[in-house]
Short mmCIF file of C-alpha atoms and ligand atoms in Angstrom, two decimals:
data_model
loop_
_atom_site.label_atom_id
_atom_site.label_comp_id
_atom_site.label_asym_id
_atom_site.label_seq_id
_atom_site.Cartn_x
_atom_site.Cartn_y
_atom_site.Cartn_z
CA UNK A 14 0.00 0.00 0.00
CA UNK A 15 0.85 3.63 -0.26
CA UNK A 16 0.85 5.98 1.42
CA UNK A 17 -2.73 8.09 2.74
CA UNK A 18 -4.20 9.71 -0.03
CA UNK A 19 -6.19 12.66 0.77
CA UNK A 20 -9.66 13.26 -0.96
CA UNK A 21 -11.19 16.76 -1.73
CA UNK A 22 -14.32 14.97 -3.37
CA UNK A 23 -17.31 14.93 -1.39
CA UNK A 24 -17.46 11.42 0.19
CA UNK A 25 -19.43 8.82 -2.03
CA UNK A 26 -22.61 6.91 -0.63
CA UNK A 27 -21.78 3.59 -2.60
CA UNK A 28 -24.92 1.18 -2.70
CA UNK A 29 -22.85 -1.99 -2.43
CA UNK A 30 -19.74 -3.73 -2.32
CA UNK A 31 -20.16 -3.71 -6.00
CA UNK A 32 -20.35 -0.38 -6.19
CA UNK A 33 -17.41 0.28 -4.58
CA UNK A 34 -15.68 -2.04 -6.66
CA UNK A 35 -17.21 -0.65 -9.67
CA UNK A 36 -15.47 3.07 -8.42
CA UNK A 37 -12.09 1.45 -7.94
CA UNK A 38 -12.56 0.04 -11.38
CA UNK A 39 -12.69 3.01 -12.92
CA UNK A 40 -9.83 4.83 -11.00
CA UNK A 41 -7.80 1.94 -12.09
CA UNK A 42 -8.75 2.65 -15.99
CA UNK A 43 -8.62 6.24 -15.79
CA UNK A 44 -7.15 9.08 -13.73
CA UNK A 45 -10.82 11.22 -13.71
CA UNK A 46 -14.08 10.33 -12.99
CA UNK A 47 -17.24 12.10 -14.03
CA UNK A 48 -20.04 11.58 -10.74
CA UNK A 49 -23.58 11.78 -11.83
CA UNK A 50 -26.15 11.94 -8.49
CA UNK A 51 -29.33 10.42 -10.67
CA UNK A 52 -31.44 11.44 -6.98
CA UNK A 53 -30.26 14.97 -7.88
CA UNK A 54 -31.27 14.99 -11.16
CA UNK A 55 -34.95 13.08 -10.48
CA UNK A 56 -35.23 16.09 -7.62
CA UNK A 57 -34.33 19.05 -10.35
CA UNK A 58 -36.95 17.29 -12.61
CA UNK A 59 -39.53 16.55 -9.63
CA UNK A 60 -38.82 20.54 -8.77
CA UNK A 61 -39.68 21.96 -12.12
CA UNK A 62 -42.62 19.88 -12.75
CA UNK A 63 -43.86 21.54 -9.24
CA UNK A 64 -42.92 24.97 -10.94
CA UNK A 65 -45.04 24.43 -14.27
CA UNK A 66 -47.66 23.46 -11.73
CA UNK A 67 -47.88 19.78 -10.85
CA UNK A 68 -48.38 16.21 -12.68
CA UNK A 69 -52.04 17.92 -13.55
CA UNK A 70 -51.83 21.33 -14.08
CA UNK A 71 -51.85 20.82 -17.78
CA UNK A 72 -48.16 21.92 -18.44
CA UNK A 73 -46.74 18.27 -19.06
CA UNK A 74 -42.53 18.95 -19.09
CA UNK A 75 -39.81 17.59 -21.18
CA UNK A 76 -36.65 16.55 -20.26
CA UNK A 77 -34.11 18.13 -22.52
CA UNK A 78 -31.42 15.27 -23.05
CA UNK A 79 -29.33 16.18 -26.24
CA UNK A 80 -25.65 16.09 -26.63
CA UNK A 81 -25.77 12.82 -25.05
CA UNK A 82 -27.78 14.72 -21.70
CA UNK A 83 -25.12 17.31 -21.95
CA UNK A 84 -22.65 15.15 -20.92
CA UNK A 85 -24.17 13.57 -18.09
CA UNK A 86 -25.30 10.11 -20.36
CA UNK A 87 -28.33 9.73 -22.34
CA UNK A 88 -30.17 6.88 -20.80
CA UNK A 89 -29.37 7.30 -17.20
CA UNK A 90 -30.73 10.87 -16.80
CA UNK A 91 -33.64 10.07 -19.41
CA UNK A 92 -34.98 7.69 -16.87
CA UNK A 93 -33.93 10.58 -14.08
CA UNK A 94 -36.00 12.74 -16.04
CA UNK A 95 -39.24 10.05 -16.56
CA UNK A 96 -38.54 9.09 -12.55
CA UNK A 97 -38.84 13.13 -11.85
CA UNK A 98 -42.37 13.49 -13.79
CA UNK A 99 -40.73 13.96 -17.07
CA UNK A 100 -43.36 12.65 -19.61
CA UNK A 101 -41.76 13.67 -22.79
CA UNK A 102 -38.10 13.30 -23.82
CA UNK A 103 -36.38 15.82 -26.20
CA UNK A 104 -32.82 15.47 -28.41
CA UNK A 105 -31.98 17.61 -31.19
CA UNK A 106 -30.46 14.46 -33.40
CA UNK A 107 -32.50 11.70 -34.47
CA UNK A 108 -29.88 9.16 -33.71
CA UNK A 109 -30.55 9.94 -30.09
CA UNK A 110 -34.08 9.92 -30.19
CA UNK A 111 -33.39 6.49 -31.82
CA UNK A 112 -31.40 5.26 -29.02
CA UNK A 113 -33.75 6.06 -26.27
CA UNK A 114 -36.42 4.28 -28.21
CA UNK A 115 -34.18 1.01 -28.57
CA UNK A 116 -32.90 1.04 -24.68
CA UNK A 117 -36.18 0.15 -24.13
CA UNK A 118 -38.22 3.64 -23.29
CA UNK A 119 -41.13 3.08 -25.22
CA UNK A 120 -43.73 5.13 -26.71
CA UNK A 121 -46.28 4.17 -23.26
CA UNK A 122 -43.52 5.94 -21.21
CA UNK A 123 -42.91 9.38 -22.78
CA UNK A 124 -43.56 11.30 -26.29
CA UNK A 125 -39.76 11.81 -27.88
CA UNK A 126 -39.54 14.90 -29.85
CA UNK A 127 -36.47 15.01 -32.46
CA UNK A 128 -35.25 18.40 -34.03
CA UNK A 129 -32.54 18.67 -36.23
CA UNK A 130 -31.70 16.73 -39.62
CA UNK A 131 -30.92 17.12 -43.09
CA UNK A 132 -34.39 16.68 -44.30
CA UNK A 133 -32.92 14.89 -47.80
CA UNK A 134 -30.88 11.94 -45.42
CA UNK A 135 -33.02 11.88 -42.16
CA UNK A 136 -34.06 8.28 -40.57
CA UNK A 137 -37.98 10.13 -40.98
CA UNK A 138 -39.05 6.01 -41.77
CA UNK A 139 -37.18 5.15 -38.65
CA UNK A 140 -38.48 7.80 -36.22
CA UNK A 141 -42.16 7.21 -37.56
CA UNK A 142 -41.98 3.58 -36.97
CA UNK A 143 -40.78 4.48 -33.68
CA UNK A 144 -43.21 6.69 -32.45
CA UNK A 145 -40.73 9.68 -32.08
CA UNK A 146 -42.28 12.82 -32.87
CA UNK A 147 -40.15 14.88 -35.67
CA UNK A 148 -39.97 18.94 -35.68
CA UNK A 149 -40.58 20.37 -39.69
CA UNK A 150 -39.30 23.62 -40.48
CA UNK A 151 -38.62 23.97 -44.19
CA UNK A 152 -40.67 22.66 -46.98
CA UNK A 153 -38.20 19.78 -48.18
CA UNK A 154 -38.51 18.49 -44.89
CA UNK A 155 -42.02 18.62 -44.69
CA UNK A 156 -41.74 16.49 -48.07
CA UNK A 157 -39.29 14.10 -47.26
CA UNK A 158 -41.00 13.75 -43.90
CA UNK A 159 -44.48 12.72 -45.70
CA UNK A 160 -43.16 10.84 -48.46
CA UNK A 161 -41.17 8.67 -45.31
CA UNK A 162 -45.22 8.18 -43.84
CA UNK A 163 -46.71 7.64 -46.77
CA UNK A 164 -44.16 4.71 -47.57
CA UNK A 165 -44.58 3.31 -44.35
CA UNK A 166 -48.36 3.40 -43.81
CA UNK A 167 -48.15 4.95 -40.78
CA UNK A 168 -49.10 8.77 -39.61
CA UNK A 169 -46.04 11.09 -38.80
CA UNK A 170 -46.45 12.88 -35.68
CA UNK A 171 -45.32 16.58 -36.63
CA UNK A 172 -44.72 20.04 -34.69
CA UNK A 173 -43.99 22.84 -36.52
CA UNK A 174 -41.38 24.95 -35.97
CA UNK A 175 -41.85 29.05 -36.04
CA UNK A 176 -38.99 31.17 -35.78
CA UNK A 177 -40.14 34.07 -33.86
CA UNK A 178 -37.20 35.71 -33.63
CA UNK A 179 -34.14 33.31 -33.10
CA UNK A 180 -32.79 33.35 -36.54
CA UNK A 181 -32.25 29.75 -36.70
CA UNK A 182 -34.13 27.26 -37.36
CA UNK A 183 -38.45 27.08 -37.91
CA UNK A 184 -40.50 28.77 -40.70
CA UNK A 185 -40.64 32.90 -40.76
CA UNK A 186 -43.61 34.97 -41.08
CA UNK A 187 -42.86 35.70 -44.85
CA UNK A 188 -42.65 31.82 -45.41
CA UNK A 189 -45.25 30.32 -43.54
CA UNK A 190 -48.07 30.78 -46.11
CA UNK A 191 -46.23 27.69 -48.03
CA UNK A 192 -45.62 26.03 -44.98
CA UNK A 193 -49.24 25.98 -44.29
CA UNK A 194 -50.30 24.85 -47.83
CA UNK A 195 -48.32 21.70 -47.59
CA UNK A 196 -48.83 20.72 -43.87
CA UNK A 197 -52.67 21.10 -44.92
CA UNK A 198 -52.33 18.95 -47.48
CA UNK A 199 -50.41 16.28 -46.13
CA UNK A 200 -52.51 16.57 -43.04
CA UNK A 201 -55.76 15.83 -45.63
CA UNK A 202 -54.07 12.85 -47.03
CA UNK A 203 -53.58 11.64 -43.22
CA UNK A 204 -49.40 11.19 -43.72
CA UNK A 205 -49.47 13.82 -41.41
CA UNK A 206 -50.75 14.50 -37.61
CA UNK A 207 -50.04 18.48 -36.50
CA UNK A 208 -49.18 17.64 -33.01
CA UNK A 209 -47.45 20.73 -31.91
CA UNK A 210 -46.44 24.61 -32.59
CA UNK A 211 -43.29 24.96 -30.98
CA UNK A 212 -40.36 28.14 -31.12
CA UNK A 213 -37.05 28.61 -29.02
CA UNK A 214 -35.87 31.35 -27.06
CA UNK A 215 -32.99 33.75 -27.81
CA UNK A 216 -32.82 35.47 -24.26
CA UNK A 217 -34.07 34.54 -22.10
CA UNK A 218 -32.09 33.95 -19.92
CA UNK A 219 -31.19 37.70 -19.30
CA UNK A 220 -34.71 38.25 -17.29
CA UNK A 221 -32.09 41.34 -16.04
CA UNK A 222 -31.96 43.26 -19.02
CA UNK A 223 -34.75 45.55 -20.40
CA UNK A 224 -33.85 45.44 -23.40
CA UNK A 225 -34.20 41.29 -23.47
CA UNK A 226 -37.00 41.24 -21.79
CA UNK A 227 -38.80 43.15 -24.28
CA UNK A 228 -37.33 41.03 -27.17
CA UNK A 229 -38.53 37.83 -25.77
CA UNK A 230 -42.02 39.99 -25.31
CA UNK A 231 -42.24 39.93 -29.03
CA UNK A 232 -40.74 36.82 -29.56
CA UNK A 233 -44.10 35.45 -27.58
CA UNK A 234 -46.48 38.20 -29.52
CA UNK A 235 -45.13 36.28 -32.82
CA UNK A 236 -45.67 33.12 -31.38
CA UNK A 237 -49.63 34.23 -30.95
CA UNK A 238 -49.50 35.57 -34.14
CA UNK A 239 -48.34 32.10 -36.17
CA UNK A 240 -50.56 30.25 -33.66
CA UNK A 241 -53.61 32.87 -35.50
CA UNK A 242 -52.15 31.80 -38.37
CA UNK A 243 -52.90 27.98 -38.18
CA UNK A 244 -56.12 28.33 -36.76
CA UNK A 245 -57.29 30.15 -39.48
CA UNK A 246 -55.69 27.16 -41.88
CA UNK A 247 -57.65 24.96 -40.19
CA UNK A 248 -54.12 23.37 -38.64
CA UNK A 249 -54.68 24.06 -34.73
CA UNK A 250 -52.03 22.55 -33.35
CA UNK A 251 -53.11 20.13 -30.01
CA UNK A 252 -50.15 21.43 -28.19
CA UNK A 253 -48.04 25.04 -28.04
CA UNK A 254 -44.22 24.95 -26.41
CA UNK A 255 -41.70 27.73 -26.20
CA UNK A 256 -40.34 27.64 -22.69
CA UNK A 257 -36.67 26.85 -21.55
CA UNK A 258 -35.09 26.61 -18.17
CA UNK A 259 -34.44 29.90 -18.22
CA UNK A 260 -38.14 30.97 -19.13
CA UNK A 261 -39.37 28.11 -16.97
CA UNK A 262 -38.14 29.25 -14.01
CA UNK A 263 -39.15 32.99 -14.85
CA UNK A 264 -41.85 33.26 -16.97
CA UNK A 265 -45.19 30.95 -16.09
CA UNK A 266 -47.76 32.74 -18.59
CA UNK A 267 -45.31 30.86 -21.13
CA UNK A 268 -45.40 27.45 -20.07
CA UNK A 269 -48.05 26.70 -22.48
CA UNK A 270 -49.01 23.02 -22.97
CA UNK A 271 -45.55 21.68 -22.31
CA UNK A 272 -41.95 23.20 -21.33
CA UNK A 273 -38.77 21.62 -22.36
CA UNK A 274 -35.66 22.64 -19.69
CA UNK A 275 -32.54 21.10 -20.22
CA UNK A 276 -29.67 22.97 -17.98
CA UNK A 277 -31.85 22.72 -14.89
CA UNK A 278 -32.30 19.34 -15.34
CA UNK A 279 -28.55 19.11 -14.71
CA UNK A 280 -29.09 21.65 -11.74
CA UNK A 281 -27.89 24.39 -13.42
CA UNK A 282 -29.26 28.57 -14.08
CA UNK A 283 -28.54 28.98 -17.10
CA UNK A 284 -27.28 31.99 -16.76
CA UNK A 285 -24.63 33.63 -13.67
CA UNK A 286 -26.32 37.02 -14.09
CA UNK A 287 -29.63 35.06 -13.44
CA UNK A 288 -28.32 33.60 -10.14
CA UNK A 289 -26.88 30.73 -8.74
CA UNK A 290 -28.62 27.22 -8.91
CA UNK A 291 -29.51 27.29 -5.06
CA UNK A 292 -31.74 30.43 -5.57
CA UNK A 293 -34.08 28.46 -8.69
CA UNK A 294 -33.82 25.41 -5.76
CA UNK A 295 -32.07 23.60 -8.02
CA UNK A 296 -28.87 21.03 -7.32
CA UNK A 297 -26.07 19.77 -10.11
CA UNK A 298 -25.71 16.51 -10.53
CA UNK A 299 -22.22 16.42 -11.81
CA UNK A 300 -19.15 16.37 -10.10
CA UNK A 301 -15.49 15.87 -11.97
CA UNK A 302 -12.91 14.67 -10.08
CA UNK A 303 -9.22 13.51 -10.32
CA UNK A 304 -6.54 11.75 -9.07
CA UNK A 305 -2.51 13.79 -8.76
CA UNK A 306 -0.01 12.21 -11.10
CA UNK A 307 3.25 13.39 -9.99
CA UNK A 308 4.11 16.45 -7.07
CA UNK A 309 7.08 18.01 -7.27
CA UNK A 310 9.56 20.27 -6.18
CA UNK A 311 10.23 23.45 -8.23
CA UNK A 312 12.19 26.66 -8.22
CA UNK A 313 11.40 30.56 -7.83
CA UNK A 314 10.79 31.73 -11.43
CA UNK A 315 10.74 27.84 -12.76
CA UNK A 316 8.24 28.23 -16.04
CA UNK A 317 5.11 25.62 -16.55
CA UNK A 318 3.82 24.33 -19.45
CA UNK A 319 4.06 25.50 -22.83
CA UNK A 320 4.86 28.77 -24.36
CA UNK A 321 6.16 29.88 -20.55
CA UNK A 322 3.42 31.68 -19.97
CA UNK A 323 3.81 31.05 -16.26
CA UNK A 324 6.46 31.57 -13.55
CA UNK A 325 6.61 30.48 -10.48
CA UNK A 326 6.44 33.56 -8.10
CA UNK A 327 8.56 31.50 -5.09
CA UNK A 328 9.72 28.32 -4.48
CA UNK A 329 6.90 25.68 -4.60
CA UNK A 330 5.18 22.34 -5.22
CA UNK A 331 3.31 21.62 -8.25
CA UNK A 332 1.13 18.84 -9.09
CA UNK A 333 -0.02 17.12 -12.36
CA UNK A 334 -3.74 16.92 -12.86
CA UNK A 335 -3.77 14.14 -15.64
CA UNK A 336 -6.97 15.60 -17.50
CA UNK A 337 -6.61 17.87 -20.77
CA UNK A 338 -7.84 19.64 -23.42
CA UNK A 339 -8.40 15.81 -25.25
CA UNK A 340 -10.94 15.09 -22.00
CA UNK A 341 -12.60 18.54 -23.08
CA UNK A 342 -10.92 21.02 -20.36
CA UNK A 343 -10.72 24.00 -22.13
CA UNK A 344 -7.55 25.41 -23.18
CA UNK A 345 -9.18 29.33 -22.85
CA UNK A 346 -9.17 28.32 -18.77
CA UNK A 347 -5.26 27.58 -19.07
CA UNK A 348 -3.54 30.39 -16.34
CA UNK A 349 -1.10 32.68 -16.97
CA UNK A 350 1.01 35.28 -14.64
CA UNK A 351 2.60 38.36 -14.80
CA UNK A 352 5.81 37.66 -14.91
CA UNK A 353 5.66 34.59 -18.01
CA UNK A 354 6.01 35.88 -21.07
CA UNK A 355 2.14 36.99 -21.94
CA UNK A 356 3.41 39.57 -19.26
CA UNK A 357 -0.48 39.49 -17.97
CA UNK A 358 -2.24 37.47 -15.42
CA UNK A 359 -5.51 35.55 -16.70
CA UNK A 360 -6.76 33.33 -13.66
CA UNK A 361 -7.28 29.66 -14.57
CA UNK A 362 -9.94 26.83 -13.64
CA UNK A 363 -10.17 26.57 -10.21
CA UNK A 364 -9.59 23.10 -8.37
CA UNK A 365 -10.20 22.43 -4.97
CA UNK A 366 -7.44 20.06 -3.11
CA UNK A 367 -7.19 18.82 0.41
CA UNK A 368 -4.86 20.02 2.68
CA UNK A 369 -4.00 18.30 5.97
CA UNK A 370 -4.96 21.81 7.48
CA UNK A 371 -8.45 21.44 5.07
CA UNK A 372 -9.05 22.15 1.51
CA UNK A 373 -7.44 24.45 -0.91
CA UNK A 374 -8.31 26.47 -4.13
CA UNK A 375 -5.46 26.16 -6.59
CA UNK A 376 -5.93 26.70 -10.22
CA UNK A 377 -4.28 25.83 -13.74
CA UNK A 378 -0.60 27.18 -14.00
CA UNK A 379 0.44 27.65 -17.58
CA UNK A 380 -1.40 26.06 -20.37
CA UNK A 381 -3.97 23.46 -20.11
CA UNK A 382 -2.02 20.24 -22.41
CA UNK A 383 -3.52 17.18 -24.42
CA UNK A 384 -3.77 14.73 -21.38
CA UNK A 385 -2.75 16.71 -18.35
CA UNK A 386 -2.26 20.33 -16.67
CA UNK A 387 0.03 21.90 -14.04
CA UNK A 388 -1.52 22.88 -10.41
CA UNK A 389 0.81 25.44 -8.38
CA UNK A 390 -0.03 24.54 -4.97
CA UNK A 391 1.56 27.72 -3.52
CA UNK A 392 3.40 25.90 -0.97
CA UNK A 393 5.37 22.95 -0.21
CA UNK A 394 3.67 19.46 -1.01
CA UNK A 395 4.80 17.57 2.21
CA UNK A 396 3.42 20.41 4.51
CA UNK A 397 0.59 20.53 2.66
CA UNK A 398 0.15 16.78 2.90
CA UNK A 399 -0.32 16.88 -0.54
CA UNK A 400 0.78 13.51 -2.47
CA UNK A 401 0.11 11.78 -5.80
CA UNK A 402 -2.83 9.94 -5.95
CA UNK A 403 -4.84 12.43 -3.97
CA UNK A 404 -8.52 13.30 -5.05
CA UNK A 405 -9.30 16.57 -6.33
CA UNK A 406 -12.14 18.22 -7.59
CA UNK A 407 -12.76 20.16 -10.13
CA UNK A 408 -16.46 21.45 -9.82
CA UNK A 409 -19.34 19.76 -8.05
CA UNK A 410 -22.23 21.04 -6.85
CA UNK A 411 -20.86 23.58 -3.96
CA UNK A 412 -21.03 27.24 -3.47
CA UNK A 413 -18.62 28.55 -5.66
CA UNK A 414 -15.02 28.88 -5.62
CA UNK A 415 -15.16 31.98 -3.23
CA UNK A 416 -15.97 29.07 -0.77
CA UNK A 417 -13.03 26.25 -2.21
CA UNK A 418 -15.92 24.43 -3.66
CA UNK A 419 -15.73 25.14 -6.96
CA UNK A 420 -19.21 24.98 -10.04
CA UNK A 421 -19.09 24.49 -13.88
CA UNK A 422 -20.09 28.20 -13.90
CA UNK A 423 -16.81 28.57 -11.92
CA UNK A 424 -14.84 26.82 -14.83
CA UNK A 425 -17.07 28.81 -16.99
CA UNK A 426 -15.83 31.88 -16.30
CA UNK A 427 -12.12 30.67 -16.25
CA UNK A 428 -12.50 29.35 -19.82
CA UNK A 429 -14.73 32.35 -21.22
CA UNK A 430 -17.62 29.92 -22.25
CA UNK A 431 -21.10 28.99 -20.55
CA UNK A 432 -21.84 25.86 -18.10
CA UNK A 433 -23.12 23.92 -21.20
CA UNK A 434 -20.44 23.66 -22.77
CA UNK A 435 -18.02 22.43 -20.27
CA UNK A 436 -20.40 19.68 -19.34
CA UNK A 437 -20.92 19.08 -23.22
CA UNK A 438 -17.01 18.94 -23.64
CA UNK A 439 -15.92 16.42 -21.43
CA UNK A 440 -14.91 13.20 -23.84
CA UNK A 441 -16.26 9.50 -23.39
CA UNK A 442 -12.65 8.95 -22.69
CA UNK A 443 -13.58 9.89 -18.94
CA UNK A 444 -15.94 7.48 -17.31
CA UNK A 445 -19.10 8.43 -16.35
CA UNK A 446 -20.51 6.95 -12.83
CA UNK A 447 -23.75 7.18 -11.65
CA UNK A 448 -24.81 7.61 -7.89
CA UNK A 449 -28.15 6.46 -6.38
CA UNK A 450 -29.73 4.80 -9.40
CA UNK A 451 -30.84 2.16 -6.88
CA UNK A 452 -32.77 4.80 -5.20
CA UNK A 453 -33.92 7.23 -7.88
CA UNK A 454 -35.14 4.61 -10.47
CA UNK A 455 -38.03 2.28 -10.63
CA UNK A 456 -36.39 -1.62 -10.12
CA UNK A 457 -37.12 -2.45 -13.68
CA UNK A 458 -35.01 0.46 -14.91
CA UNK A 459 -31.68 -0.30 -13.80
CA UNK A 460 -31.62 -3.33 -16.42
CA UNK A 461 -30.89 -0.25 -19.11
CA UNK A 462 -28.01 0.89 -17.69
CA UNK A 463 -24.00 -0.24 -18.00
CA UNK A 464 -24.20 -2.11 -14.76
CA UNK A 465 -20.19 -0.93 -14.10
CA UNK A 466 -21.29 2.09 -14.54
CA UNK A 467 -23.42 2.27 -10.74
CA UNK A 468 -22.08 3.45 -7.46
C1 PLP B 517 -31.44 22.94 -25.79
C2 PLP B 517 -32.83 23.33 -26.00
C3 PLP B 517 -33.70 23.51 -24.91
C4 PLP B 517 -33.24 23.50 -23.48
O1 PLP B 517 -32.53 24.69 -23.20
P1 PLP B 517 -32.00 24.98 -21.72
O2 PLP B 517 -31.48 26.36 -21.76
O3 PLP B 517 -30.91 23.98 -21.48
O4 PLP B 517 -33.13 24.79 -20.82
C5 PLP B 517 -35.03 23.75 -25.20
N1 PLP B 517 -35.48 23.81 -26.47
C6 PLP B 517 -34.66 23.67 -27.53
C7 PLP B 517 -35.19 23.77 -28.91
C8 PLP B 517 -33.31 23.43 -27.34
O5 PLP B 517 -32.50 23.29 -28.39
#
């Protein structure tokens, strides 16, 4: 054995002996660890159904699981989601929507709603056959889309798409009139079911800022307005979503039939200026951890990393933190001082560390490499207790790094990006782990998950 390793993570609640064997498993295979609380992420979801009112208030809620649940896996926080109240499922590419289908979440669970596709390649025969709903928003879409139906027998299940102001994707006002003509036409020949109007969003989530607030204001005029639109078409769709997290959280007369959050799932504001998490009573779910590599020795003015861009200020201890850019830590949160040779200090991601004397906020030294970057610990290593094959963490769900407990918003900030897409970033290469499953998830669930993969 070696010597005591000391462990800045929060301490883990494993469920069994297999759990715990599971955990050492993966420290073996890899030097990080991605911790995903599924009992967090059923409470965010249980906590924002309560917001759009309750299981019966008429606002059903989506759980927004894209990019692979924004890093946090697809399947496990799906079923987080459906535990939480959850009764429709949303993912921008079909391929996902696919994949929750064949894990075994069936159309008598949840409605799946799929966004984004090149209309002339998309898997339309695929998604209709599997019950997923599919969003139209340009005419060759709405073509392929009915052709697909018409081949298979079988009814697509459409929502239209409005762009009320985002700019990306939906039908405008000038080129809805079309729209309309072929939706009522496919509609008439029954390869077509108008489930839903739906738009997106472009700010709200800066409820702060006059100037925002009125632009989502017409954003949701427009909406009304295309809504007018297929009434009078005869095209009334059964149900009308255009609510986010953010606009979940802040705006109710907008929760419509349905909302679809995705960051608060995770536990998450989706914006700093909004907030912290705490304050919406929501909790992330992720934590990313790390074991030390080697802790060293160095020099006053001894340079780290690449390109010098930081100096050691005295003589110190500095530790390897064996994640990279290639395990999606951002480069932009790499930390530079005065005195290497960008002559100006930029702050990098903060890491917490245990002390013997309690933890520590250090951050990234010099710039953030391939596999690994460079922690100054601003001291020396054997006072501090600190040893390879320590624990440290690099955001979990604490108060912030004022308080040595460090967020995503935290590493946000550092890397000049938003929480989504440092969660989004982090490569399969790190294992993801999953905390009370056993707890959160009905008994039957647990057969859909990697079973090395639970705490
Ligand atoms: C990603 C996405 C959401 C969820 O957004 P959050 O800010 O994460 O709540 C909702 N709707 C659409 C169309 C999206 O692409």
């Amino acid at each position: 054995m070696g010597v005591m390793t000391l462990n800045a993570a929060p301490r883990l609640e494993f469920s069994s002996e297999l759990g715990e064997s599971n955990y050492k498993r993966a420290c073996r295979e890899y030097p990080g660890q991605v911790l995903v609380d599924l009992a967090v992420m059923k409470r965010n979801m249980e906590h924002l159904v309560d917001v759009c009112g309750g299981a019966h208030s008429g606002t059903a809620v989506m759980g927004v699981v894209k990019a692979d649940a924004y890093g946090h896996g697809l399947i496990p926080s799906a079923l987080a989601a459906l535990a939480g109240g959850a009764t429709w499922l949303g993912t921008a590419q079909p391929r996902e929507a696919l994949l929750l289908r064949k894990a075994g979440i069936g159309p008598d669970r949840c409605h799946i709603l799929t966004w984004l596709y090149n209309g002339t390649a998309a898997p339309f025969e695929d998604l209709i056959a599997s019950d997923i709903d599919i969003s139209v928003g340009s005419l060759a879409g709405i073509e392929a889309l009915a052709a697909a139906a018409r081949k298979l027998g079988k009814t697509a299940r459409v929502h239209v798409k409005v762009d009320t102001g985002f700019g990306r994707n939906g039908f405008t006002p000038e080129a809805f009139d079309d729209a309309l003509d072929l939706l009522g036409r496919f509609k008439a020949e029954g390869a077509i079911e108008i489930i839903g109007q739906w738009s997106h969003l472009a700010v709200a989530d800066m409820p702060k800022q006059p100037v925002f607030v009125s632009s989502t204001d017409r954003q949701i005029a427009n909406f009304e307005e295309f809504s007018l639109r297929m009434h009078e078409a005869g095209l009334s769709p059964q149900i009308r979503h255009l609510a986010n997290t953010a606009a979940t959280l802040t705006r109710p007369a907008i929760h419509y039939d349905l909302t679809r959050p995705g960051i608060g799932l995770y536990g998450y504001e989706p914006d700093p200026s909004m907030g912290t998490p705490s304050k919406y009573a929501l909790t992330p779910a992720m934590s990313l951890q790390a074991q030390l590599a080697t802790v060293k020795h160095l020099e006053a003015g001894h340079g780290i990393s690449y390109g010098r861009t930081y100096l050691t200020e005295q003589e110190t201890s500095a530790a390897v933190m064996p994640l990279g850019y290639a395990d999606g830590i951002h480069r932009s949160a790499s930390g530079s001082d005065v005195e290497g040779s960008l002559g100006q200090e930029h702050l990098g991601g903060p890491i917490r560390v245990m002390t013997t004397a309690g933890p520590r906020l250090v951050r990234v030294s010099g710039r953030v490499c391939m596999d690994q970057c460079v922690l100054d610990l601003h001291g020396d290593a054997d006072q501090l207790g600190v040893h390879e094959g320590d624990t440290v963490l690099l955001f979990g769900p604490g108060r912030g790094e004022e308080q040595c407990e460090p967020t995503a918003d935290d590493w946000a900030r550092a890397a000049g990006t938003i929480c989504y897409e440092i969660f989004t970033c982090l490569r399969s290469r790190i294992p993801r782990l999953y905390l009370h499953a056993q707890t959160a998830l009905p008994a039957q669930d647990l057969g859909m998950l990697d079973p090395r993969s639970l705490l």
